[in-house]
Amino acid sequence: DAGITQSPRYKITETGRQVTLMCHQTWSHSYMFWYRQDLGHGLRLIYYSAAADITDKGEVPDGYVVSRSKTENFPLTLESATRSQTSVYFCASSEFTSNEQFFGPGTRLTVL
Amino acid sequence: TQLLEQSPQFLSIQEGENLTVYCNSSSVFSSLQWYRQEPGEGPVLLVTVVTGGEVKKLKRLTFQFGDARKDSSLHITAAQPGDTGLYLCAEGNQFYFGTGTSLTVIP
């Protein structure tokens, strides 16, 4: 299917566990982004990537790790989940940073 | 400190009413985007404004970019229940989004 997909859609985990959220896009867009969305904060950028093997920190990168070995995939890993990382996570892609971003459906993560 | 402040945070109106939501900053932007997000989905781009003073219309939605390119407004005429959602503004590179305005249009 064309577009941008995220998996899983829902995840419950425990404090201290490692969790990986997956993001896949079929447009061959250069840029990919990870955001978290919390009430009162809107969308906050965690990490972004300009191309395969190029990643950069956003506004709230602490506690997260990303990689981009292939253009179409951009996984986000929480190495040791904390309760403060309970949130809805959105992945997005675009041709350039100033172009329209296409968002995935989101992953709702709960850390107990 | 929030780079982009949106107001109001919540808005509940009757079908047919008009409304305006705002996106303000102390920074100057090369462009600004408006997105709408429906419950359980990701945001979808509505418009990009680039030039200071620019006005863009999308059916019943009118977007304006401030002359100094620090602020923007979204005006909806004769709101409909289908307009319900979270409206987000974002600075040009989309590294920063506003806090959003949650709009509910009551039939």
GROMACS .gro file of C-alpha atoms in nm:
model
  219
    1ASP     CA    1   0.000   0.000   0.000
    2ALA     CA    2   0.124   0.344  -0.086
    3GLY     CA    3   0.172   0.598   0.187
    4ILE     CA    4   0.319   0.604   0.532
    5THR     CA    5   0.251   0.336   0.790
    6GLN     CA    6   0.334   0.298   1.156
    7SER     CA    7   0.344  -0.012   1.372
    8PRO     CA    8   0.228  -0.103   1.619
    9ARG     CA    9  -0.075   0.124   1.648
   10TYR     CA   10  -0.101   0.058   2.022
   11LYS     CA   11   0.164  -0.055   2.266
   12ILE     CA   12   0.169  -0.103   2.641
   13THR     CA   13   0.504  -0.161   2.805
   14GLU     CA   14   0.668  -0.137   3.142
   15THR     CA   15   0.923   0.107   3.277
   16GLY     CA   16   1.277   0.009   3.181
   17ARG     CA   17   1.188  -0.200   2.877
   18GLN     CA   18   1.315  -0.132   2.529
   19VAL     CA   19   1.051  -0.044   2.272
   20THR     CA   20   1.086   0.014   1.898
   21LEU     CA   21   0.827   0.197   1.694
   22MET     CA   22   0.835   0.137   1.321
   23CYS     CA   23   0.773   0.379   1.036
   24HIS     CA   24   0.766   0.295   0.666
   25GLN     CA   25   0.699   0.522   0.367
   26THR     CA   26   0.659   0.429   0.002
   27TRP     CA   27   0.716   0.771  -0.162
   28SER     CA   28   1.098   0.771  -0.141
   29HIS     CA   29   1.078   1.105   0.039
   30SER     CA   30   1.414   1.231   0.154
   31TYR     CA   31   1.301   1.361   0.492
   32MET     CA   32   1.144   1.166   0.774
   33PHE     CA   33   1.040   1.290   1.116
   34TRP     CA   34   0.933   1.159   1.455
   35TYR     CA   35   0.704   1.367   1.675
   36ARG     CA   36   0.534   1.308   2.005
   37GLN     CA   37   0.197   1.461   2.083
   38ASP     CA   38   0.089   1.540   2.437
   39LEU     CA   39  -0.200   1.749   2.565
   40GLY     CA   40  -0.098   2.111   2.598
   41HIS     CA   41   0.221   2.070   2.396
   42GLY     CA   42   0.103   2.009   2.042
   43LEU     CA   43   0.352   1.818   1.830
   44ARG     CA   44   0.715   1.817   1.942
   45LEU     CA   45   0.994   1.701   1.715
   46ILE     CA   46   1.206   1.418   1.854
   47TYR     CA   47   1.441   1.338   1.564
   48TYR     CA   48   1.449   1.387   1.191
   49SER     CA   49   1.644   1.248   0.901
   50ALA     CA   50   1.743   1.419   0.577
   51ALA     CA   51   1.847   1.097   0.402
   52ALA     CA   52   1.964   0.746   0.472
   53ASP     CA   53   2.234   0.744   0.740
   54ILE     CA   54   2.176   1.112   0.824
   55THR     CA   55   1.983   1.191   1.141
   56ASP     CA   56   1.958   1.494   1.365
   57LYS     CA   57   1.806   1.586   1.699
   58GLY     CA   58   1.485   1.779   1.735
   59GLU     CA   59   1.338   1.960   2.032
   60VAL     CA   60   1.300   1.659   2.267
   61PRO     CA   61   1.554   1.384   2.176
   62ASP     CA   62   1.653   1.262   2.524
   63GLY     CA   63   1.572   0.896   2.585
   64TYR     CA   64   1.523   0.816   2.216
   65VAL     CA   65   1.742   0.662   1.948
   66VAL     CA   66   1.681   0.655   1.572
   67SER     CA   67   1.842   0.496   1.271
   68ARG     CA   68   1.786   0.515   0.898
   69SER     CA   69   1.968   0.247   0.706
   70LYS     CA   70   1.714   0.256   0.422
   71THR     CA   71   1.532   0.558   0.279
   72GLU     CA   72   1.189   0.407   0.341
   73ASN     CA   73   1.229   0.310   0.707
   74PHE     CA   74   1.284   0.524   1.014
   75PRO     CA   75   1.249   0.328   1.341
   76LEU     CA   76   1.235   0.504   1.678
   77THR     CA   77   1.369   0.319   1.982
   78LEU     CA   78   1.310   0.394   2.347
   79GLU     CA   79   1.608   0.219   2.504
   80SER     CA   80   1.469   0.222   2.859
   81ALA     CA   81   1.111   0.341   2.862
   82THR     CA   82   0.994   0.584   3.129
   83ARG     CA   83   0.641   0.688   3.226
   84SER     CA   84   0.705   1.036   3.089
   85GLN     CA   85   0.737   0.878   2.745
   86THR     CA   86   0.371   0.779   2.749
   87SER     CA   87   0.241   0.965   2.446
   88VAL     CA   88   0.112   0.940   2.091
   89TYR     CA   89   0.398   0.916   1.843
   90PHE     CA   90   0.367   1.033   1.484
   91CYS     CA   91   0.600   0.965   1.198
   92ALA     CA   92   0.600   1.193   0.893
   93SER     CA   93   0.780   1.225   0.563
   94SER     CA   94   0.833   1.502   0.310
   95GLU     CA   95   1.036   1.586   0.004
   96PHE     CA   96   1.199   1.883   0.179
   97THR     CA   97   1.158   2.028   0.529
   98SER     CA   98   0.945   2.314   0.396
   99ASN     CA   99   0.721   2.092   0.189
  100GLU     CA  100   0.398   1.931   0.295
  101GLN     CA  101   0.452   1.662   0.553
  102PHE     CA  102   0.257   1.339   0.526
  103PHE     CA  103   0.182   1.187   0.862
  104GLY     CA  104   0.127   0.829   0.964
  105PRO     CA  105  -0.173   0.726   1.175
  106GLY     CA  106   0.024   0.738   1.500
  107THR     CA  107   0.127   0.491   1.769
  108ARG     CA  108  -0.027   0.526   2.113
  109LEU     CA  109   0.235   0.418   2.366
  110THR     CA  110   0.161   0.363   2.734
  111VAL     CA  111   0.447   0.305   2.977
  112LEU     CA  112   0.334   0.158   3.307
  113THR     CA  113   0.881   2.842   2.610
  114GLN     CA  114   0.654   2.773   2.316
  115LEU     CA  115   0.775   2.912   1.984
  116LEU     CA  116   0.423   2.920   1.842
  117GLU     CA  117   0.128   3.010   2.063
  118GLN     CA  118  -0.219   2.927   1.944
  119SER     CA  119  -0.544   3.068   2.077
  120PRO     CA  120  -0.794   2.981   2.188
  121GLN     CA  121  -0.689   2.638   2.309
  122PHE     CA  122  -1.047   2.509   2.297
  123LEU     CA  123  -1.346   2.637   2.103
  124SER     CA  124  -1.699   2.500   2.094
  125ILE     CA  125  -1.951   2.666   1.864
  126GLN     CA  126  -2.286   2.605   1.700
  127GLU     CA  127  -2.314   2.504   1.336
  128GLY     CA  128  -2.337   2.811   1.114
  129GLU     CA  129  -2.130   3.041   1.336
  130ASN     CA  130  -1.808   3.208   1.227
  131LEU     CA  131  -1.481   3.177   1.415
  132THR     CA  132  -1.119   3.284   1.405
  133VAL     CA  133  -0.819   3.108   1.556
  134TYR     CA  134  -0.475   3.257   1.594
  135CYS     CA  135  -0.114   3.152   1.573
  136ASN     CA  136   0.137   3.397   1.722
  137SER     CA  137   0.511   3.413   1.770
  138SER     CA  138   0.785   3.662   1.843
  139SER     CA  139   0.994   3.508   1.564
  140VAL     CA  140   0.981   3.584   1.193
  141PHE     CA  141   0.912   3.288   0.967
  142SER     CA  142   0.986   3.228   0.602
  143SER     CA  143   0.651   3.050   0.577
  144LEU     CA  144   0.386   2.897   0.796
  145GLN     CA  145   0.166   2.592   0.756
  146TRP     CA  146  -0.180   2.511   0.889
  147TYR     CA  147  -0.278   2.149   0.952
  148ARG     CA  148  -0.602   1.989   1.066
  149GLN     CA  149  -0.600   1.671   1.271
  150GLU     CA  150  -0.905   1.454   1.327
  151PRO     CA  151  -0.930   1.219   1.626
  152GLY     CA  152  -0.718   0.907   1.587
  153GLU     CA  153  -0.541   1.031   1.275
  154GLY     CA  154  -0.231   1.223   1.180
  155PRO     CA  155  -0.242   1.591   1.081
  156VAL     CA  156  -0.323   1.683   0.721
  157LEU     CA  157  -0.193   1.998   0.554
  158LEU     CA  158  -0.451   2.266   0.478
  159VAL     CA  159  -0.236   2.549   0.346
  160THR     CA  160   0.108   2.708   0.336
  161VAL     CA  161   0.140   3.087   0.352
  162VAL     CA  162   0.464   3.243   0.238
  163THR     CA  163   0.434   3.618   0.178
  164GLY     CA  164   0.367   3.875   0.451
  165GLY     CA  165   0.007   3.991   0.427
  166GLU     CA  166  -0.089   3.695   0.210
  167VAL     CA  167  -0.449   3.575   0.220
  168LYS     CA  168  -0.545   3.229   0.100
  169LYS     CA  169  -0.893   3.083   0.077
  170LEU     CA  170  -0.990   2.719   0.090
  171LYS     CA  171  -1.368   2.702   0.050
  172ARG     CA  172  -1.503   2.842   0.380
  173LEU     CA  173  -1.157   2.871   0.537
  174THR     CA  174  -0.955   3.192   0.503
  175PHE     CA  175  -0.591   3.201   0.608
  176GLN     CA  176  -0.389   3.516   0.659
  177PHE     CA  177  -0.018   3.561   0.718
  178GLY     CA  178   0.074   3.869   0.917
  179ASP     CA  179   0.256   4.154   0.744
  180ALA     CA  180   0.563   4.096   0.962
  181ARG     CA  181   0.544   3.717   0.909
  182LYS     CA  182   0.523   3.654   1.285
  183ASP     CA  183   0.160   3.553   1.310
  184SER     CA  184  -0.128   3.401   1.121
  185SER     CA  185  -0.501   3.356   1.153
  186LEU     CA  186  -0.755   3.106   1.030
  187HIS     CA  187  -1.113   3.221   0.983
  188ILE     CA  188  -1.394   2.973   0.924
  189THR     CA  189  -1.723   3.100   0.785
  190ALA     CA  190  -2.046   2.917   0.863
  191ALA     CA  191  -1.878   2.634   1.052
  192GLN     CA  192  -2.001   2.281   0.993
  193PRO     CA  193  -1.965   1.967   1.208
  194GLY     CA  194  -1.711   1.838   0.955
  195ASP     CA  195  -1.480   2.123   1.058
  196THR     CA  196  -1.440   1.964   1.401
  197GLY     CA  197  -1.078   1.883   1.475
  198LEU     CA  198  -0.748   2.006   1.607
  199TYR     CA  199  -0.599   2.293   1.408
  200LEU     CA  200  -0.222   2.322   1.423
  201CYS     CA  201   0.013   2.583   1.286
  202ALA     CA  202   0.377   2.505   1.209
  203GLU     CA  203   0.678   2.718   1.123
  204GLY     CA  204   0.828   2.690   0.776
  205ASN     CA  205   1.059   2.396   0.830
  206GLN     CA  206   0.798   2.223   1.045
  207PHE     CA  207   1.044   2.164   1.325
  208TYR     CA  208   0.805   2.346   1.558
  209PHE     CA  209   0.429   2.319   1.581
  210GLY     CA  210   0.190   2.528   1.784
  211THR     CA  211  -0.006   2.391   2.078
  212GLY     CA  212  -0.319   2.366   1.866
  213THR     CA  213  -0.681   2.482   1.881
  214SER     CA  214  -0.936   2.209   1.942
  215LEU     CA  215  -1.256   2.303   1.759
  216THR     CA  216  -1.593   2.139   1.815
  217VAL     CA  217  -1.884   2.236   1.593
  218ILE     CA  218  -2.217   2.134   1.742
  219PRO     CA  219  -2.494   2.043   1.496
   0.00000   0.00000   0.00000
